[in-house]
Structure formats: C-alpha cells, structure tokens
Coordinates of C-alpha atoms and ligand atoms in Angstrom, one line a residue:
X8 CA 44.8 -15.7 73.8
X9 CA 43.3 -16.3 70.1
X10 CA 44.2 -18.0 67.1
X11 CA 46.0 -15.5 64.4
X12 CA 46.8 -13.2 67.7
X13 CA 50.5 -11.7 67.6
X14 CA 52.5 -11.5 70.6
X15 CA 56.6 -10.7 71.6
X16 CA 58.1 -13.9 73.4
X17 CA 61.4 -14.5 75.3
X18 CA 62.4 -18.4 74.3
X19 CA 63.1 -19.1 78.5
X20 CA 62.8 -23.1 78.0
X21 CA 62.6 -26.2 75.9
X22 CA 60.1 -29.1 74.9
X23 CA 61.2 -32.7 75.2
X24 CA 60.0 -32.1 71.3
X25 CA 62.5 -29.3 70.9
X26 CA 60.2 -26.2 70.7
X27 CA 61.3 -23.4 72.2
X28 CA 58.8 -22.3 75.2
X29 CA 57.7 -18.5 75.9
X30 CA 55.2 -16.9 77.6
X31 CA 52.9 -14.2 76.6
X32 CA 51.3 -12.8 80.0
X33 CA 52.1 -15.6 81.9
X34 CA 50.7 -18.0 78.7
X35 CA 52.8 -20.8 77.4
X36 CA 53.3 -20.6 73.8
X37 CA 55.2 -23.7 72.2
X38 CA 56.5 -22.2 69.0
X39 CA 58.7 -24.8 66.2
X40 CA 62.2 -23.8 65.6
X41 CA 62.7 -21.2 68.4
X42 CA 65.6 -21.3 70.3
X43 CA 66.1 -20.7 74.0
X44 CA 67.7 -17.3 74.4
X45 CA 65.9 -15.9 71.0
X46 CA 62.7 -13.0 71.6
X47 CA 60.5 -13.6 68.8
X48 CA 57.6 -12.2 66.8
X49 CA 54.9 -14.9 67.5
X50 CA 51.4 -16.0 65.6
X51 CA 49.5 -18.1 67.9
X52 CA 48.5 -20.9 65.6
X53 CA 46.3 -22.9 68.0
X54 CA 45.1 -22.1 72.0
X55 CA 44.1 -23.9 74.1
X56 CA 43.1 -23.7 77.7
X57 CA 46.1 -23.8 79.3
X58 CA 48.8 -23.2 76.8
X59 CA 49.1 -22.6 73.1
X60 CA 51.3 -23.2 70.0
X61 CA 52.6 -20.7 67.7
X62 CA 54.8 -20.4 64.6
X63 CA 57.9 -17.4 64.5
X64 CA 57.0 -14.4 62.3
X65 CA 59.9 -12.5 63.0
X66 CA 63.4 -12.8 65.3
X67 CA 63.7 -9.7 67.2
X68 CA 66.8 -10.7 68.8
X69 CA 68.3 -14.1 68.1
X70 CA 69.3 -16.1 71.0
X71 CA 73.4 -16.3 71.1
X72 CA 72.8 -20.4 70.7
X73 CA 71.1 -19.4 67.3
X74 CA 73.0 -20.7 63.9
X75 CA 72.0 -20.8 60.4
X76 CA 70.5 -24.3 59.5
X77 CA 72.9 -26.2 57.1
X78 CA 69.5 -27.4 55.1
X79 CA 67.4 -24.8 53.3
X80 CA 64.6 -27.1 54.3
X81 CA 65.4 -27.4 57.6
X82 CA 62.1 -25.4 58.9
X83 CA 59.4 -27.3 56.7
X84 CA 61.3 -31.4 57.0
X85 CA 60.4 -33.3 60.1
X86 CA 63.6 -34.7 60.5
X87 CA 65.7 -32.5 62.3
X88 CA 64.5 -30.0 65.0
X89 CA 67.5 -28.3 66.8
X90 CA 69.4 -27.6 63.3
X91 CA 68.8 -24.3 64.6
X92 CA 70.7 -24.5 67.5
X93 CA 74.5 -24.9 68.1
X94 CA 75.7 -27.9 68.7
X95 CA 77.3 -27.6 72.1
X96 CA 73.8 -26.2 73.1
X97 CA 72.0 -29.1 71.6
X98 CA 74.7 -31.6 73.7
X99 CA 73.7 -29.5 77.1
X100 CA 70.0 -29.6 76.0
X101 CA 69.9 -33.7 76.2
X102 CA 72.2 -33.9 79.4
X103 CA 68.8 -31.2 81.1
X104 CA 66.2 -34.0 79.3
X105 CA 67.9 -36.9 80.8
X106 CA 68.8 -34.9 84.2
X107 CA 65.2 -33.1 84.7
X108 CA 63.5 -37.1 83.7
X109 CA 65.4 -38.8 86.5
X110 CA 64.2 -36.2 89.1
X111 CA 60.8 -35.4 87.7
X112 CA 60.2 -39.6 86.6
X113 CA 62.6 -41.3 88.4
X114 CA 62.2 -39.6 91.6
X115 CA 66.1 -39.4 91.7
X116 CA 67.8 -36.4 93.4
X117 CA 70.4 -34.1 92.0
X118 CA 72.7 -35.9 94.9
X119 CA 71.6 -39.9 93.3
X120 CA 72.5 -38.9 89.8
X121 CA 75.7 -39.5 89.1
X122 CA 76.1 -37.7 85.5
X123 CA 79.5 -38.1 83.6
X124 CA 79.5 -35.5 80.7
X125 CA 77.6 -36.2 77.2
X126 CA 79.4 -37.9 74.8
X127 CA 79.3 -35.4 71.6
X128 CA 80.2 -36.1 68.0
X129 CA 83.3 -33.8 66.5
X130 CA 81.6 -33.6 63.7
X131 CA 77.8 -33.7 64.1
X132 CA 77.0 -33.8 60.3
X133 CA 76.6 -36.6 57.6
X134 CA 76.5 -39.5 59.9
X135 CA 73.5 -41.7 59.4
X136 CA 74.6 -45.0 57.7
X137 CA 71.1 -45.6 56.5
X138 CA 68.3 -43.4 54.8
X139 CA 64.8 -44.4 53.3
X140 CA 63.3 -41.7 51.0
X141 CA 59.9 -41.3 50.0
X142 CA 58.9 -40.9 46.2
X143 CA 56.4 -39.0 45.1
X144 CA 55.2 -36.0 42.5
X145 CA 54.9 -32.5 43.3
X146 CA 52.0 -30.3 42.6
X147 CA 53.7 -29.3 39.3
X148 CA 53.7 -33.7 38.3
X149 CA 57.6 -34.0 39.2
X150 CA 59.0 -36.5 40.5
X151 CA 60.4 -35.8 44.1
X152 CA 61.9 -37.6 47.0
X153 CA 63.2 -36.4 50.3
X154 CA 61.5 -35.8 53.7
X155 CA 58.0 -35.9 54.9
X156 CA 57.1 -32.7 56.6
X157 CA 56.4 -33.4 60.2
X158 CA 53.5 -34.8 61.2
X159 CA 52.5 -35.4 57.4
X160 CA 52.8 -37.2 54.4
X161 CA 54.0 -34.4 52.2
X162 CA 57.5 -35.1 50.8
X163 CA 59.7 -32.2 51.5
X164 CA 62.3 -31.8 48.3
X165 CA 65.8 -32.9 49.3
X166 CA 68.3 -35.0 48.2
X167 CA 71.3 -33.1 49.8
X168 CA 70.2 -33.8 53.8
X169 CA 73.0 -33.0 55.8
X170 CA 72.5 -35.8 58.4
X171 CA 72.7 -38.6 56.1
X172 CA 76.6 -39.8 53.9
X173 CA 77.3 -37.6 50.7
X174 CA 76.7 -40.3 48.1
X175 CA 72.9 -40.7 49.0
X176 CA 72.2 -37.3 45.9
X177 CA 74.0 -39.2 43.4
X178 CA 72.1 -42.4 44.2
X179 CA 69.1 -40.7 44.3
X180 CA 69.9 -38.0 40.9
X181 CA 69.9 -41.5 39.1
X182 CA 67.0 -43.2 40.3
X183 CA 65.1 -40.5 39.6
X184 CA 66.3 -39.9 36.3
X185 CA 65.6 -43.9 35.8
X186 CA 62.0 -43.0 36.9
X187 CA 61.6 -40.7 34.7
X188 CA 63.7 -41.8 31.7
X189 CA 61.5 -45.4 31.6
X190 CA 58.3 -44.1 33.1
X191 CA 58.2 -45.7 36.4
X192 CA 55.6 -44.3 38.1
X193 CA 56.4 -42.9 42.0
X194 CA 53.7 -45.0 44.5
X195 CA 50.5 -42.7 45.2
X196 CA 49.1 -43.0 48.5
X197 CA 45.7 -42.1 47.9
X198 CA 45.0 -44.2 44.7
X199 CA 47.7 -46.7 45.7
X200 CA 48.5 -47.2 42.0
X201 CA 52.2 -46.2 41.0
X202 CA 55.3 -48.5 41.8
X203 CA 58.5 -46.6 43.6
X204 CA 57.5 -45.9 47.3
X205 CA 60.7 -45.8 49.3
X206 CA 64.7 -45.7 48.3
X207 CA 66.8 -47.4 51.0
X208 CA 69.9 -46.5 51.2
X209 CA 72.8 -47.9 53.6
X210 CA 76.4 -47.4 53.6
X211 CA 78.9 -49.3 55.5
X212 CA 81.3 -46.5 56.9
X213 CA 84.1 -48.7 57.7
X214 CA 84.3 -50.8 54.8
X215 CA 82.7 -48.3 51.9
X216 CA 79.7 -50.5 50.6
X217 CA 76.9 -49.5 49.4
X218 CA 73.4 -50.7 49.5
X219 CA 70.3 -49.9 47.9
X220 CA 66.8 -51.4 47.1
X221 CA 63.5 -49.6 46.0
X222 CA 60.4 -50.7 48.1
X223 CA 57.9 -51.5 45.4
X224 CA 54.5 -52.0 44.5
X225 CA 55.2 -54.1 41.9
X226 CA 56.3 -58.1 41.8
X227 CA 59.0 -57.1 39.7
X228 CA 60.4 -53.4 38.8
X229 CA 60.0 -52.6 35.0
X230 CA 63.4 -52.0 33.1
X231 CA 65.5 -53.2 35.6
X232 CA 68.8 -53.1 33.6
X233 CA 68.6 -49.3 33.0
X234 CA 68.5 -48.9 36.6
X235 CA 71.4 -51.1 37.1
X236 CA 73.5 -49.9 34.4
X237 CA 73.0 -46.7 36.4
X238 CA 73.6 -47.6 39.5
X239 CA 76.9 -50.1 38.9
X240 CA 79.5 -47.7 38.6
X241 CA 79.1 -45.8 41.5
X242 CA 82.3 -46.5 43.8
X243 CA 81.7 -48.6 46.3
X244 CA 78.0 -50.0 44.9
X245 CA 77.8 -54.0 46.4
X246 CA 74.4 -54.9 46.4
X247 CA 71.0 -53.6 44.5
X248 CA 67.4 -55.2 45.6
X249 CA 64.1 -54.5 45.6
X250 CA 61.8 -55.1 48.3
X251 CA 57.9 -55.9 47.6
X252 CA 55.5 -54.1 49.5
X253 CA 51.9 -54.4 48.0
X254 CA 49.7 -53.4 51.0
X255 CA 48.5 -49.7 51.7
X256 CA 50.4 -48.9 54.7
X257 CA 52.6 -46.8 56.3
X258 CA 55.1 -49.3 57.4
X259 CA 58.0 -49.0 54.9
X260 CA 59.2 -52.5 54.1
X261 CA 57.5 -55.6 53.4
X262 CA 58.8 -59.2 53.7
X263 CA 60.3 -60.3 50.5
X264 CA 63.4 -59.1 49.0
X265 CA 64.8 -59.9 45.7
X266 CA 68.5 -59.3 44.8
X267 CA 69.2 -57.7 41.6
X268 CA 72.9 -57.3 41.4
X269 CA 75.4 -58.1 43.9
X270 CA 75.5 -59.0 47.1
X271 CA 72.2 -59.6 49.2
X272 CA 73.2 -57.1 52.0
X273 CA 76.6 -55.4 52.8
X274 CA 79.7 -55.4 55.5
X275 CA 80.1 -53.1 58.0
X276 CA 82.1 -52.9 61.4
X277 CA 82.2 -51.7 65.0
X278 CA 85.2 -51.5 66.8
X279 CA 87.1 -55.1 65.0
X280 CA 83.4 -57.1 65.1
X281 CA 82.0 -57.7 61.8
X282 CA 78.3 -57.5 60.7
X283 CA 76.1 -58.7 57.7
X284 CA 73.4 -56.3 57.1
X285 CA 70.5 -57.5 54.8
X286 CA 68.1 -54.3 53.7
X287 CA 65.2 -55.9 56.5
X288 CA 68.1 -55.6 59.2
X289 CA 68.0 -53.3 61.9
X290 CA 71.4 -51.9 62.6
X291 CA 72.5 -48.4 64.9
X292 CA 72.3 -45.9 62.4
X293 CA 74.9 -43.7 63.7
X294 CA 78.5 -45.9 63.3
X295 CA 81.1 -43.2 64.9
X296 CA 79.1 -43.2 67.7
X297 CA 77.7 -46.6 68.5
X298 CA 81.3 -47.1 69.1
X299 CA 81.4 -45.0 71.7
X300 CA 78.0 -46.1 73.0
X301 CA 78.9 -50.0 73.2
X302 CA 82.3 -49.5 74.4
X303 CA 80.8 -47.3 77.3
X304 CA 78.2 -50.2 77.8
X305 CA 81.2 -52.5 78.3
X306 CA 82.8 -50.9 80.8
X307 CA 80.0 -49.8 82.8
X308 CA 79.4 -53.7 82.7
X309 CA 83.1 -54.2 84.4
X310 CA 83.7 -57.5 82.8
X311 CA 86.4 -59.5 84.0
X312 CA 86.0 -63.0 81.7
X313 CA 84.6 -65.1 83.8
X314 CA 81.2 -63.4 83.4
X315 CA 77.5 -64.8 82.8
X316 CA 75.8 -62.0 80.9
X317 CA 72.4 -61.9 79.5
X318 CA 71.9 -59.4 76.5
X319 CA 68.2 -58.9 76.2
X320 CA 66.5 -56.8 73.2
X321 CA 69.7 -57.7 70.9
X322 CA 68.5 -56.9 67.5
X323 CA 71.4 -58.1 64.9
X324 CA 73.4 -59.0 68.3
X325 CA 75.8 -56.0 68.1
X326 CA 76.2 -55.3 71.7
X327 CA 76.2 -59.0 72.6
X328 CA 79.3 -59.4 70.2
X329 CA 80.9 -56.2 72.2
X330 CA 80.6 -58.2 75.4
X331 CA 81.4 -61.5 74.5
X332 CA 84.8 -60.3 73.4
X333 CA 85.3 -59.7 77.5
X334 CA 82.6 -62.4 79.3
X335 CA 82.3 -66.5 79.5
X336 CA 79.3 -66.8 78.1
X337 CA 76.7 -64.1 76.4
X338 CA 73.2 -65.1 76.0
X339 CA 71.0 -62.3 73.6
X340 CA 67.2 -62.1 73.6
X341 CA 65.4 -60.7 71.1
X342 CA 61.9 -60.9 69.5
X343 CA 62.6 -60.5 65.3
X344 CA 63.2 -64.0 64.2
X345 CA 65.0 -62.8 61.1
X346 CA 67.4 -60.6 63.9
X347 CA 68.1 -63.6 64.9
X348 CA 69.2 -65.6 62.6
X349 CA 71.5 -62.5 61.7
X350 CA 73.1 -62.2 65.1
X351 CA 73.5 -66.1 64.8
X352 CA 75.6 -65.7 61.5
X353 CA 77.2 -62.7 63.1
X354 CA 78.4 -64.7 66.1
X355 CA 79.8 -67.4 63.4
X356 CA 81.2 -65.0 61.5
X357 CA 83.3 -63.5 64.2
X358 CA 84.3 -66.6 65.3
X359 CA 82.1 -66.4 68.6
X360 CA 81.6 -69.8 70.1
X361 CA 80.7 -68.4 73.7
X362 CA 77.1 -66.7 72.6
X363 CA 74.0 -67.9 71.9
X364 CA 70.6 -66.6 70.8
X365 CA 67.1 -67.1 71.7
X366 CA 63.8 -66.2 69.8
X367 CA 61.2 -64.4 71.8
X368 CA 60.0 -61.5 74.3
X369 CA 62.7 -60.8 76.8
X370 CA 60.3 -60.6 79.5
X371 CA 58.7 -64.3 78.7
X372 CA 62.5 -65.9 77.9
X373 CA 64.0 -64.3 81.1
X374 CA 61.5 -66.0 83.8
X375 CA 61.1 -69.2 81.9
X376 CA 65.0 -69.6 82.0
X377 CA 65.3 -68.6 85.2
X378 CA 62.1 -70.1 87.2
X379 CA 62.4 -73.6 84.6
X380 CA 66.4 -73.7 84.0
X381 CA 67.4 -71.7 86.8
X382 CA 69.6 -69.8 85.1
X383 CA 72.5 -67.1 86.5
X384 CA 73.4 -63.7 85.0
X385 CA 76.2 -61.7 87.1
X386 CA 75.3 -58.8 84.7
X387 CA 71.9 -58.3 82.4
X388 CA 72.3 -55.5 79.6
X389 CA 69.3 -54.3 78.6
X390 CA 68.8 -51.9 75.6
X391 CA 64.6 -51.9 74.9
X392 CA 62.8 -50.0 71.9
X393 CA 61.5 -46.6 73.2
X394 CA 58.4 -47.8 75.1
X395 CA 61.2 -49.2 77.9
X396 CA 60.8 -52.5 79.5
X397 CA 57.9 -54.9 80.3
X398 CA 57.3 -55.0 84.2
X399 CA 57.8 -58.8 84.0
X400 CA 60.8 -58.4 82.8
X401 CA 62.0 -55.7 85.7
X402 CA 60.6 -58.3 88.3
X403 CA 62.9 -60.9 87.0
X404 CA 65.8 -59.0 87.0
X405 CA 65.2 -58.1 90.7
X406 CA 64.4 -62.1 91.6
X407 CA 67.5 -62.5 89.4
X408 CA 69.4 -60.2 91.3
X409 CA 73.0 -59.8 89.1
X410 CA 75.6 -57.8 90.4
X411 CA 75.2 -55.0 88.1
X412 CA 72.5 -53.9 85.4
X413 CA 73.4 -51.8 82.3
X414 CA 70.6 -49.9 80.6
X415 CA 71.1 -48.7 77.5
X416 CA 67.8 -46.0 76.4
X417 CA 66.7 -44.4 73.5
X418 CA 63.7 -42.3 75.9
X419 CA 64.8 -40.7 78.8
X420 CA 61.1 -41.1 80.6
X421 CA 60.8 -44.6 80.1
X422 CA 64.3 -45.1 81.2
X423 CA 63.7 -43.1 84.3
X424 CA 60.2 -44.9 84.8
X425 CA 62.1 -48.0 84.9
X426 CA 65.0 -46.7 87.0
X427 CA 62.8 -45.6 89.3
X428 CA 61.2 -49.3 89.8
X429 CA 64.8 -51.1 90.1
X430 CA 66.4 -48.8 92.7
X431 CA 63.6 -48.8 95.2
X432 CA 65.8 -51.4 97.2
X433 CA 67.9 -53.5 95.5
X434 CA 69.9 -51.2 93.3
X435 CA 71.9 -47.7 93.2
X436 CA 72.4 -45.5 90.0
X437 CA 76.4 -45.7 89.8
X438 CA 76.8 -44.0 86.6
X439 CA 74.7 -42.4 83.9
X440 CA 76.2 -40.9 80.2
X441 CA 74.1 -39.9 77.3
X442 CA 75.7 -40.8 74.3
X443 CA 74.7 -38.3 71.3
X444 CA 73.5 -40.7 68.4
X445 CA 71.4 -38.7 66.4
X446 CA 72.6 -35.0 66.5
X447 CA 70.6 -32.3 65.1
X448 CA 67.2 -33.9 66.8
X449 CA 65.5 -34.3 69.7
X450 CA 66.5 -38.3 70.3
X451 CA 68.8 -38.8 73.0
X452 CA 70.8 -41.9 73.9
X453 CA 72.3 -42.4 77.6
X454 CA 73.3 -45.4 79.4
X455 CA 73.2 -46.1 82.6
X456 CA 74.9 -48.3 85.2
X457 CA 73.4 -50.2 88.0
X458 CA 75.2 -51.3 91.3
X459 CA 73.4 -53.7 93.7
X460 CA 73.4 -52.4 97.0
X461 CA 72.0 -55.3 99.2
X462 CA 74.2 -58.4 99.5
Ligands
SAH519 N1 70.8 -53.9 71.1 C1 70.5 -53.8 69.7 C2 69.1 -53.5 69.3 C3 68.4 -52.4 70.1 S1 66.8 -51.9 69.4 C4 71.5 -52.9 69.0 O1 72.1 -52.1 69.7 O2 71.6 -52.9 67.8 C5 65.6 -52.8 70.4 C6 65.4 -54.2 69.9 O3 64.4 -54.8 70.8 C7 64.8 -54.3 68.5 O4 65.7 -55.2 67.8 C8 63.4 -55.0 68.7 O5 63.1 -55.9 67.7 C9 63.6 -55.7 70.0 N2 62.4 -55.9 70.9 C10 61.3 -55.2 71.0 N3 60.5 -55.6 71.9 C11 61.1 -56.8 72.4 C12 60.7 -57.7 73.4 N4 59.6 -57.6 74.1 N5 61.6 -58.7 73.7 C13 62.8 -58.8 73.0 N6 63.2 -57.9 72.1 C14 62.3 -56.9 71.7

C-alpha cells in the first residue's frame, strides 16, 4: 500500500479515536469520519508498515448507523468525531470501549463484568455549559472564532456548534462585532502581537446565568464600555471579566482575572446543591448528566449516614457535596488550591458542616493521614484526571482496605489498568455504568463499584 493509492473498504470496526477501521487485502486502513457498517471509496493518506490512514473520497454504501452531521463543519472541527454516527450507535460504541478495556487491560472476563446498560442523554445536543473559542483572522483578514481543526491550530469558522447552549452565537456575533467596530486586534500566535485569544463562555442551566470573559493579551481590554454596552442586555448576562494571559502558550487561561461588570463568577446547581463558579473553576461540563453520574456514584457507594468517606481528586467538591448529603463525615482531596478554596465556600454555602477539604496530591494526603493520623474510610470515591491514579495511592487504598471503592473514569484504559491492580485479591467488580457525558465524541464516562471480598 502507497500514499495517494485508492482502495474500496468495508468499515468492520472502530478506534478508541472513533475512526472507522477497514481493510484493504488484509491492510488496516484507519480512515476519519467512517462509520462501521459504511463501504467506502478510500485515499490512503499515510502507510506505514503495518497499517495505514486514509481519508473517504466517496460512500459507496452508507452504513445503516450513518446520519447527516448537524454541523456543516463537522468533518474539518476537532471537536466532535461520531457526529456521523446515530446516537444509539454512538451509546453501544462506548459500552464495547469500556467492555473490550476491562478484558483486554483489566484482564477481566465477560463473566467478572458486571455491565448495567449506558446511561444516554434524550437529547444528545446543546449541552455543554461551558465553551472557550479561539479568535483569530482568516486568510481573507476576517475576524473568526470557532474550533481548531484537529490536531491543529487552525480555527475552524463556527459560532453555531451544536454541542454547546444556543446563546453562545449571539454572545459571540457581538464580540466580534466589538472587535471589529473598535479595532481590537484577535491574538496572533506566530507574532504573539494582537489582544483577544479565547472567549469563555459558561452558562448555569439551572439558574440561567451567564458568564463570559475574554482571555487577553493586554493588562486591560481597550474600549471596554462598548463591549459592555453590548453585552448587558442579553437575558440572563451576570458577570463579564477578562482574564490576563501574556505568555506564548497553549494553555488557555492565565491567573488573574478582573471583573468588569457583575458578578465575579455565576450560580449553578446539581440535583438541590449549589455551586459558585469563578471563570478559573473547573466544573462538569455536561449538567443533565452529571446528575445522573453523581447520583449513580452515590448509590453505588450504598451510604447509610453513618459513613466515613474520603473523596479524593474533588475539584470544586461537587461529588463530595452529593455524598455528604447521605454520610457522617466527607473528606475531599484535591491538588488546585484555588478548587479548594471553592469547594470550601461551596460546603459553606450549602450549609455543610460535616466535610472538609485538604490541599494536595491524593496519593501523598491519603498515606500521610492514614500511616500519621490513622485515619478510617468505610468507602473512598475516587474520580482522577484521564491519566488514572498514582500507584501510591492504589496501595493505600488496599492497606486502607474500605468496604467498598467507587471509581468514577473519564479513560476507560486507565480505569481498567487500575481495576486490574485492586481486584487481584482484595476486591470484586460489583457494578460498572458508563455514563454518556460528552455525546457526539469519543470521551466516555463510566463508574464503577468495588466490593471487598476478603473480611
Ligand atoms: N470530582 C470532581 C473533579 C474531577 S476532575 C468533579 O466531579 O467535578 C479531576 C480532578 O483531579 C481535577 O480537579 C484535578 O485538579 C485533580 N487532580 C489531578 N491530579 C491530582 C492529584 N494527584 N491529587 C489530587 N487531585 C488531583
């Protein structure tokens, strides 16, 4: 097989990435935006050795799980993958990724896994509280904002994306035509002159407020009234800021953040707790079903009230509010001081007097508590960033030995990596339930439940 070479495929399976995977003669081809079931037209783009990557030129037959995109720019933006796919395929798609990670990772077999049915969204559009969109100019010198392409800093066109809440094109129409209007410059990467880099925009969807504050390269952002006498009258609007980001980097944010009208963050709930979100917060970005998520974590964590239970990688302490309603005492570990101090005021806020917080890595608080304090957990809830949990921290929890673990993942390998390590005698996988949080890609949620099995 060669570059620029044409072959028919059959889409028979898919990437953990969400291409579609054919074979020409017995050759692999990954091809973007195929779906399983579809026969394609194929150009090999790249081959390799042992397998290849290819781009669709034509759909000879579409695959019966093949539906029009709701973006037009759904092929060139990195942000979604399966829009191509229907929905209920996309659901049975991350139940296989989570399945096929336990047996191939974890070691698990079909007989140890006990799988309760996805949790789905009934309507899988339009749910992301919270958007950042680049800034930029287009070959022509216009302003645009949208999407980078994937893989790339090119900003795809689009202020309409179908994943995120209906107000973001308005927002976005009038910053724009701020920009433009009073020459503000869009941030360049390459010369790193220019001052508009990022939009943020978060809305709370139970309480209708509206956030929104311009990452700038700038200590101040010029003509700052016309932007606000813009912005004000859009229902809902409760707090403008701008955040200052000087360096040439691509992390988003920087530190500081000044408020320019309003509040400094907005409200938003889960279930009946409350939240404070400041623009540096992190917060689930899918509300309908984070709902669903934390309310399955709670009862996979079969909480009576008279509970010890440690909530380790917190963030903003959402789930440790969700369990503190049921347990005796909650204690949340997480490494963001400023996370912190917000699931702190949260716990105040709510009126929580049975949590508390502590600042640092989970798997250097855990042992020191335990080996220096000797402290108890009957349950430890454990819900780490993608790379999965530190070793340490898995050796605690099996010194620790609590009745029950609940693992919440956002990677299905790392979560069966670590599975893997916690049931090779202590404990059994009772239940596991992905949880849909971001529909249209390829990021699945699950959670899992832990029973111990010796006594
Ligand atoms: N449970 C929270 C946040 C989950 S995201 C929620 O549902 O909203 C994972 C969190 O782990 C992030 O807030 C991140 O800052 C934090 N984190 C990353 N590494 C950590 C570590 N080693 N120890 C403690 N927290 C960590």
């Amino acid at each position: 097989m060669q570059k620029n070479d044409v072959v028919r495929v059959a889409i028979e399976d898919m990437s953990h990435k969400g291409e579609g995977i054919g074979k020409a003669d017995g050759y692999p081809l990954f091809i973007k935006d195929a779906v399983i079931g579809d026969e394609l037209e194929v150009i090999v783009t790249k081959a390799g050795k042992s397998y290849g990557y290819g781009r669709i030129a034509k759909v000879w037959k579409p695959s019966p799980y093949r539906v029009e995109p709701r973006c037009s720019c759904a092929g060139p933006c990195g942000g979604c993958q399966l829009q191509a796919m229907a929905y209920p395929r996309q659901l049975q798609f991350k139940e296989d990724l989570v399945r096929n990670n336990l047996k191939r990772i974890g070691g698990f077999s079909e007989g140890e896994i006990p799988m309760e049915p996805i949790i789905g969204m009934d309507d899988p559009f339009h749910y992301r509280n919270k958007a950042q969109f680049p800034v930029g100019r287009d070959k022509e010198g216009r302003i645009v904002t949208g999407f980078y392409a994937g893989r790339t800093h090119r900003i795809v066109n689009n202020r309409n994306c179908c994943l995120g809440v209906k107000v973001n094109e308005e927002i976005l129409n009038r910053v724009i035509s701020y920009m433009e209007e009073n020459h503000v410059e869009p941030y360049d990467e390459t010369s790193g002159k220019g001052v508009v880099r990022h939009i943020l925009i978060r809305y709370g969807f139970a309480t209708g407020e509206i956030m929104v504050c311009l990452v700038i390269n700038a200590s101040r952002l010029p003509a700052q009234e016309r932007l606000l006498e813009k912005l004000i009258s859009i229902e809902g609007m409760t707090s403008i800021s701008v955040n200052i980001n000087r360096k040439n980097t691509n992390v988003i944010m920087g530190e500081r953040v000044k408020t320019l009208w309003g509040q400094p963050g907005i409200t938003d709930y889960i279930g009946n707790v409350q939240y404070q979100i400041s623009p540096l917060s992190f917060y689930q970005v899918n509300p309908v079903q984070t709902k669903k998520l934390y309310k399955l974590a709670l009862s996979y964590a079969d909480l009576t009230g008279e509970e010890t239970v440690w909530d380790l990688y917190c963030g903003i302490g959402t789930i440790s509010l969700f369990l503190a309603q049921r347990a005796r005492r909650v204690y949340g570990v997480e490494v963001i001081p400023a996370a912190v101090e917000d699931a702190r005021e949260n716990a105040r806020l709510n009126g929580f007097s049975n949590v508390e917080f502590f600042t640092g890595k989970a798997e250097e608080i855990l042992p020191q508590k335990y080996e220096e304090e000797g402290i108890y957990a009957d349950v430890i809830v454990v819900d780490p960033p993608r790379k999965g949990c530190d070793q340490a921290l898995l050796d605690t929890i099996l010194k620790m030995r609590p009745k029950r673990v609940v693992y919440v993942s956002c990677d299905p390998a790392t979560l069966a990596r670590d599975l893997k390590y916690l049931c090779r005698e202590q404990y059994r996988l009772e239940k596991v339930r992905p949880v849909d949080q971001f529909p249209m890609t390829v990021h699945t949620e699950c959670c899992v439940k832990l029973e111990r099995i010796q006594k």
